[in-house]
XYZ file of C-alpha atoms in Angstrom:
303
model
C -6.340 -45.856 33.718
C -3.388 -43.346 32.948
C -3.632 -39.251 33.014
C -3.212 -40.282 28.866
C -6.764 -41.768 28.730
C -8.476 -39.047 29.849
C -9.870 -35.966 28.053
C -10.667 -32.305 28.709
C -13.876 -31.932 30.771
C -14.410 -28.662 28.832
C -14.038 -30.268 25.310
C -16.062 -33.407 26.156
C -19.111 -31.294 27.921
C -18.556 -28.634 24.924
C -21.927 -29.488 22.240
C -20.754 -30.173 18.901
C -22.778 -27.240 16.483
C -25.737 -29.216 14.671
C -24.666 -27.751 11.860
C -21.514 -30.436 11.787
C -24.413 -33.172 12.921
C -26.288 -32.125 9.620
C -23.350 -32.457 6.827
C -23.152 -35.693 8.622
C -26.545 -36.660 7.719
C -26.459 -35.301 3.730
C -23.030 -36.648 3.399
C -24.800 -39.922 1.656
C -27.280 -37.114 0.119
C -27.399 -35.857 -3.882
C -26.212 -32.213 -4.231
C -28.064 -31.514 -0.897
C -28.741 -27.679 -0.278
C -27.408 -26.636 3.200
C -30.212 -24.081 4.612
C -28.442 -23.638 7.954
C -24.670 -23.309 7.009
C -23.724 -19.680 6.830
C -21.995 -19.971 4.293
C -22.594 -17.638 0.360
C -22.541 -18.726 -3.227
C -20.375 -16.266 -4.193
C -16.755 -15.771 -5.107
C -14.690 -12.621 -3.601
C -14.242 -9.682 -5.372
C -12.394 -10.233 -8.665
C -9.753 -7.484 -7.260
C -9.197 -9.641 -4.596
C -8.641 -12.536 -5.977
C -6.368 -11.061 -8.401
C -4.139 -9.456 -5.864
C -3.657 -13.323 -4.103
C -2.004 -13.598 -7.458
C 0.231 -10.759 -7.155
C 1.247 -11.789 -3.508
C 1.555 -15.501 -3.939
C 5.127 -15.078 -5.246
C 6.745 -13.130 -3.360
C 9.507 -14.131 -1.104
C 8.365 -12.436 2.308
C 4.682 -14.188 1.894
C 5.631 -17.167 3.616
C 7.570 -15.528 6.313
C 6.951 -14.698 9.794
C 5.300 -11.570 9.941
C 4.609 -9.116 13.353
C 2.014 -9.608 15.487
C 0.781 -5.807 15.733
C -0.413 -5.877 11.570
C 0.765 -3.565 8.812
C 0.243 0.352 8.660
C -1.773 0.552 5.479
C -4.052 -2.190 6.208
C -4.922 -1.171 9.858
C -5.312 2.265 8.485
C -7.856 1.163 5.657
C -9.868 -0.406 8.236
C -9.926 1.665 10.739
C -11.856 4.256 7.553
C -14.024 1.499 6.696
C -15.370 2.256 10.804
C -15.440 5.821 10.807
C -17.033 5.789 7.479
C -19.561 3.183 7.683
C -19.837 2.691 11.244
C -19.675 5.663 13.035
C -16.387 3.991 14.789
C -13.775 6.555 15.336
C -11.893 6.090 18.710
C -11.341 2.525 17.991
C -8.444 0.335 17.916
C -8.637 -2.478 15.077
C -6.847 -5.879 15.128
C -6.617 -8.159 12.168
C -7.894 -12.039 13.353
C -8.026 -14.880 11.407
C -11.823 -15.388 11.325
C -14.267 -13.232 13.559
C -14.879 -17.061 15.688
C -10.819 -16.423 16.215
C -11.533 -12.846 17.171
C -13.891 -13.717 19.671
C -12.134 -16.971 21.407
C -8.795 -14.230 21.697
C -11.281 -11.646 23.345
C -12.720 -14.622 25.374
C -9.519 -15.644 26.760
C -8.443 -11.707 27.082
C -10.815 -10.768 29.134
C -12.742 -13.909 31.562
C -11.398 -15.904 33.957
C -12.727 -19.985 34.409
C -14.696 -17.867 37.437
C -16.257 -15.763 35.657
C -20.404 -15.586 34.449
C -20.986 -14.568 31.403
C -24.858 -13.282 29.521
C -26.148 -14.660 26.232
C -29.315 -14.350 24.669
C -30.905 -16.905 22.563
C -31.212 -18.062 20.218
C -27.720 -17.456 20.524
C -24.637 -18.185 17.729
C -23.261 -21.576 18.946
C -19.872 -20.567 18.570
C -19.972 -17.945 21.566
C -21.112 -20.535 23.512
C -18.733 -23.465 22.488
C -15.800 -20.974 23.175
C -17.093 -19.970 26.624
C -16.969 -24.034 27.146
C -14.442 -24.547 25.888
C -12.399 -22.360 27.864
C -13.649 -23.858 31.391
C -16.706 -21.376 31.654
C -19.079 -22.568 32.950
C -21.429 -20.332 34.351
C -23.149 -18.947 30.996
C -26.672 -17.353 31.887
C -28.770 -17.317 28.980
C -31.312 -14.498 28.612
C -34.855 -14.435 27.397
C -35.160 -12.583 24.301
C -38.922 -11.133 23.091
C -40.791 -13.964 21.946
C -41.854 -11.599 18.969
C -38.870 -9.429 17.488
C -36.444 -12.174 19.164
C -34.945 -8.315 20.418
C -32.466 -8.997 23.708
C -34.775 -8.414 26.468
C -32.962 -5.512 28.437
C -35.265 -5.386 31.759
C -33.994 -9.221 31.610
C -30.454 -7.502 31.627
C -30.650 -4.987 34.600
C -31.785 -7.424 36.712
C -29.294 -10.141 36.313
C -26.164 -7.750 36.122
C -27.611 -6.520 39.343
C -28.295 -9.579 41.190
C -25.757 -11.157 40.366
C -22.293 -11.106 42.151
C -19.874 -10.951 40.826
C -20.750 -8.816 38.161
C -21.075 -10.935 34.790
C -17.647 -10.575 32.970
C -18.830 -10.245 29.092
C -22.370 -9.722 27.548
C -22.719 -10.813 24.044
C -24.602 -10.016 21.263
C -24.679 -10.421 17.768
C -26.731 -7.441 15.328
C -28.035 -8.506 12.709
C -29.219 -11.368 15.007
C -27.880 -15.122 14.434
C -30.015 -16.926 13.988
C -32.950 -14.850 13.907
C -31.337 -12.250 10.866
C -33.355 -9.250 13.264
C -30.998 -5.840 13.436
C -31.503 -4.627 17.225
C -32.366 -1.045 16.963
C -30.273 1.845 18.317
C -32.194 2.885 21.148
C -31.948 -0.658 22.416
C -28.322 -1.335 21.808
C -27.376 1.732 23.786
C -29.113 0.949 26.473
C -27.806 -2.707 26.104
C -24.889 -0.329 26.284
C -25.341 1.922 29.033
C -26.733 -1.125 31.527
C -23.848 -3.092 31.108
C -21.512 0.042 31.487
C -23.447 0.796 34.712
C -22.766 -2.401 35.870
C -18.595 -2.793 34.761
C -19.369 -5.584 32.047
C -17.921 -5.329 28.836
C -19.797 -5.109 25.983
C -19.240 -7.693 22.740
C -21.195 -6.976 19.952
C -21.082 -9.495 17.208
C -21.609 -7.489 13.589
C -20.252 -10.705 11.466
C -23.414 -10.212 9.403
C -23.834 -6.297 8.865
C -24.924 -5.847 5.429
C -27.761 -8.587 5.668
C -30.280 -5.816 6.688
C -33.971 -5.901 5.706
C -37.450 -4.848 5.130
C -36.517 -1.530 6.241
C -34.228 -2.302 8.800
C -30.954 -0.095 9.791
C -27.723 -1.973 10.546
C -26.083 0.167 14.025
C -22.663 0.177 15.796
C -22.127 1.797 18.801
C -18.545 2.618 20.970
C -17.309 3.416 24.361
C -14.399 1.725 26.921
C -16.406 -0.678 27.517
C -17.643 -1.997 24.170
C -15.940 -4.365 21.726
C -17.001 -5.285 18.344
C -16.318 -8.143 16.297
C -16.425 -8.056 12.014
C -15.891 -10.286 8.816
C -15.115 -10.956 5.669
C -16.612 -14.444 4.975
C -20.532 -13.694 4.898
C -20.496 -10.703 2.337
C -17.380 -11.160 0.876
C -17.880 -15.047 0.154
C -14.441 -15.734 2.219
C -15.756 -18.116 4.686
C -11.855 -20.447 3.807
C -10.005 -17.675 4.046
C -10.590 -16.856 7.799
C -10.506 -13.278 8.219
C -11.863 -11.109 10.572
C -11.336 -8.058 12.860
C -11.923 -6.506 15.977
C -12.884 -2.945 16.930
C -12.297 -1.947 20.951
C -10.781 0.274 22.956
C -6.935 0.216 23.315
C -6.863 -1.309 26.592
C -7.168 -5.241 25.010
C -4.469 -4.150 22.099
C -1.550 -5.596 24.323
C -3.065 -8.456 25.912
C -5.149 -9.618 22.650
C -1.341 -10.162 20.881
C -0.154 -12.067 23.656
C -2.433 -14.353 22.973
C -2.569 -14.139 18.905
C 1.519 -15.453 19.770
C 0.379 -18.148 20.724
C -2.307 -19.217 19.143
C -1.407 -18.120 15.149
C 2.165 -16.552 15.890
C 1.839 -14.172 13.468
C -0.639 -12.429 11.412
C -1.089 -13.188 7.639
C 0.634 -9.755 6.676
C 0.238 -10.312 2.547
C -3.404 -11.137 3.487
C -4.679 -8.049 4.678
C -2.877 -6.112 1.946
C -5.620 -8.457 0.137
C -8.061 -6.536 2.474
C -6.369 -3.458 1.551
C -7.525 -3.871 -2.389
C -11.153 -4.820 -1.247
C -11.892 -1.337 -0.120
C -11.127 -0.071 -3.781
C -13.850 0.950 -5.899
C -17.501 -0.290 -4.971
C -17.454 -2.002 -1.930
C -20.784 -1.573 -0.104
C -23.130 -2.165 -3.152
C -21.378 -5.451 -3.989
C -22.287 -6.842 -0.743
C -25.223 -4.979 -0.429
C -25.826 -6.484 -3.717
C -25.077 -10.244 -3.475
C -26.504 -10.209 0.172
C -29.350 -9.259 -1.326
C -30.198 -12.191 -3.551
C -28.631 -14.921 -1.701
C -30.868 -14.099 0.958
C -34.215 -13.790 -1.421
C -33.773 -16.904 -2.465
C -33.271 -19.008 0.503
C -36.433 -17.066 1.998
C -38.126 -18.633 -1.670
C -36.868 -22.189 -0.253
C -38.035 -21.710 2.972
C -40.877 -20.954 2.415
C -41.851 -22.795 -0.207
């Protein structure tokens, strides 16, 4: 057989997400309720939808945009990061969803010979991003069986014993699928372990507004920390594919190089839509809907 009949091993060895399999199983069902899919039932804020009407007919909307993004949307995101997440010294880059942002980070930071760290239960897309880019040395650490918090003692040992040192330690806060917030002291300890070892710490904050039971969501920053955020969950914008990455400015140039190849240019007019999201009672909108959504699903699961 010629080479045209052979597919890339890195893709063939990547597991199909379980939710894709479930969707296939439910195609013949009547009005199935998806409990595993990370999608909310509400629409984006009204001001965002109105903004789309305004920009859709502007000729510049259909043109190529800059790779770096426009100042106004970036300034709005920096203001949000500073006020809500206490991230005051980080650069910001808009991405086509936080999953694409994570993949860009893997391409920016890792070679196929590197090792990386995840904690079980981990977000499947992170594992897929590693495998699809040729990284096979994926070290999966344990979590506390009662709290599902990452085991920092294991991390400290594995980073000191593994040579070369793992390139990325990836965590999700609040956890997916656990839903638990990582307490700030534990988050800082994990950060300190990574900094001492020389590993990047990548934190996925996609569910930052989905917090319950008195928990608090915390973010930290540093020269070795990269934070990922998404508009998909709290804003009901799953199909819009908009997220952003916050981190040290040293990764900006190579990250933009990856962007140039993968999706050519940022959707600049869509970035202005993001600015509209920060006008008015943004947090209240996100928090009210996320509370209703999760309460509903907890009822379904418990019943």
